[in-house]
């Protein structure tokens, strides 16, 4: 009798146990760090974690994640079982995610290892309203427009020369995570057919023992001593200002070209050189002058500020951002005044043909031609067309 009662009590207890097992609660918290949160720890507290749990998560990721780099928009997810924190994810971007999980009575944290897939793909942009819009329209990230502007910087001024109806094709390396673009690698080949610029076609190639650079189909260099424009293409945002194009004008009596450009447009050195002036005066405003080979000198006027490391005597490289446009000095509106001199005499920069860099040597040509063939097939879709 006594035994029986015990047994049924045990059964009842068992029932109770399994009932409580059924009732065990899993709680999932999904939240973002908001602008109103003083820091990530506060966001975690506001999401319902206890001070102890927050400390445990912070400790688990110590040395792996720098909590000072947490920012509004970061997302986190916490999973609690019966009030015990078992999993925690903190995500800043597709490439930056940290995970914490429970191992017995402690939490262990790590940065999530990503499966990065590398692909080489052909891309085509048809210019309709702006390069930014055309990049979006073809399912690409707008940074591709900036990359292409750098590849063609010796021949195409992406502010002035782009017209509706122009077609740009490229073969570009991509890094993807879960099928989504993480970042672009190098542009391996690019082709521009434009109303104002005609046909330009370049290929990336590393000569034996040399650095990779861009060459035209016949092995001539794509590079020139000077870039086509002193303004670096930097049209990265959509909406207001996305269709803003600097207006260019050569004004004879003041010896330079005026580029109307929004304040803050990056100005780059059109060629390798040495800074010979970096200062301010009443007429030129904030200005920089560079000395190049062959007694050539370029000057950039009415700037808002200088680029990093720009001071008299400093060496600068072609494509280095040396300043940002402004409207300082005698200036009626935001613009860059750009001047070119040879041996102290002003020249019209728009009328100078800048010499190309060295072509490929004969010995490099067979390997280059093979590369051109391979990339052209990808870029022009020849193989695709042949199969259909
Ligand atoms: Zn001017």
Tab-separated table of N, CA, C and O and ligand atoms in Angstrom, residues 254 258 302 335 337, ligand 1:
chain	number	residue	atom	x	y	z
A	254	UNK	N	42.011	84.170	-67.892
A	254	UNK	CA	42.572	83.841	-66.578
A	254	UNK	C	43.253	82.477	-66.559
A	254	UNK	O	43.516	81.906	-65.515
A	258	UNK	N	37.724	76.120	-65.633
A	258	UNK	CA	36.850	76.120	-64.458
A	258	UNK	C	35.918	74.927	-64.516
A	258	UNK	O	35.224	74.717	-65.507
A	302	UNK	N	40.848	77.550	-55.289
A	302	UNK	CA	39.543	77.771	-54.616
A	302	UNK	C	39.092	76.555	-53.794
A	302	UNK	O	37.904	76.279	-53.680
A	335	UNK	N	33.666	76.014	-57.348
A	335	UNK	CA	34.286	75.497	-58.560
A	335	UNK	C	35.766	75.234	-58.342
A	335	UNK	O	36.355	75.698	-57.370
A	337	UNK	N	39.344	75.806	-60.153
A	337	UNK	CA	40.092	76.413	-61.245
A	337	UNK	C	41.346	75.573	-61.405
A	337	UNK	O	42.110	75.387	-60.462
B	1	LIG	ZN1	38.872	80.070	-63.006
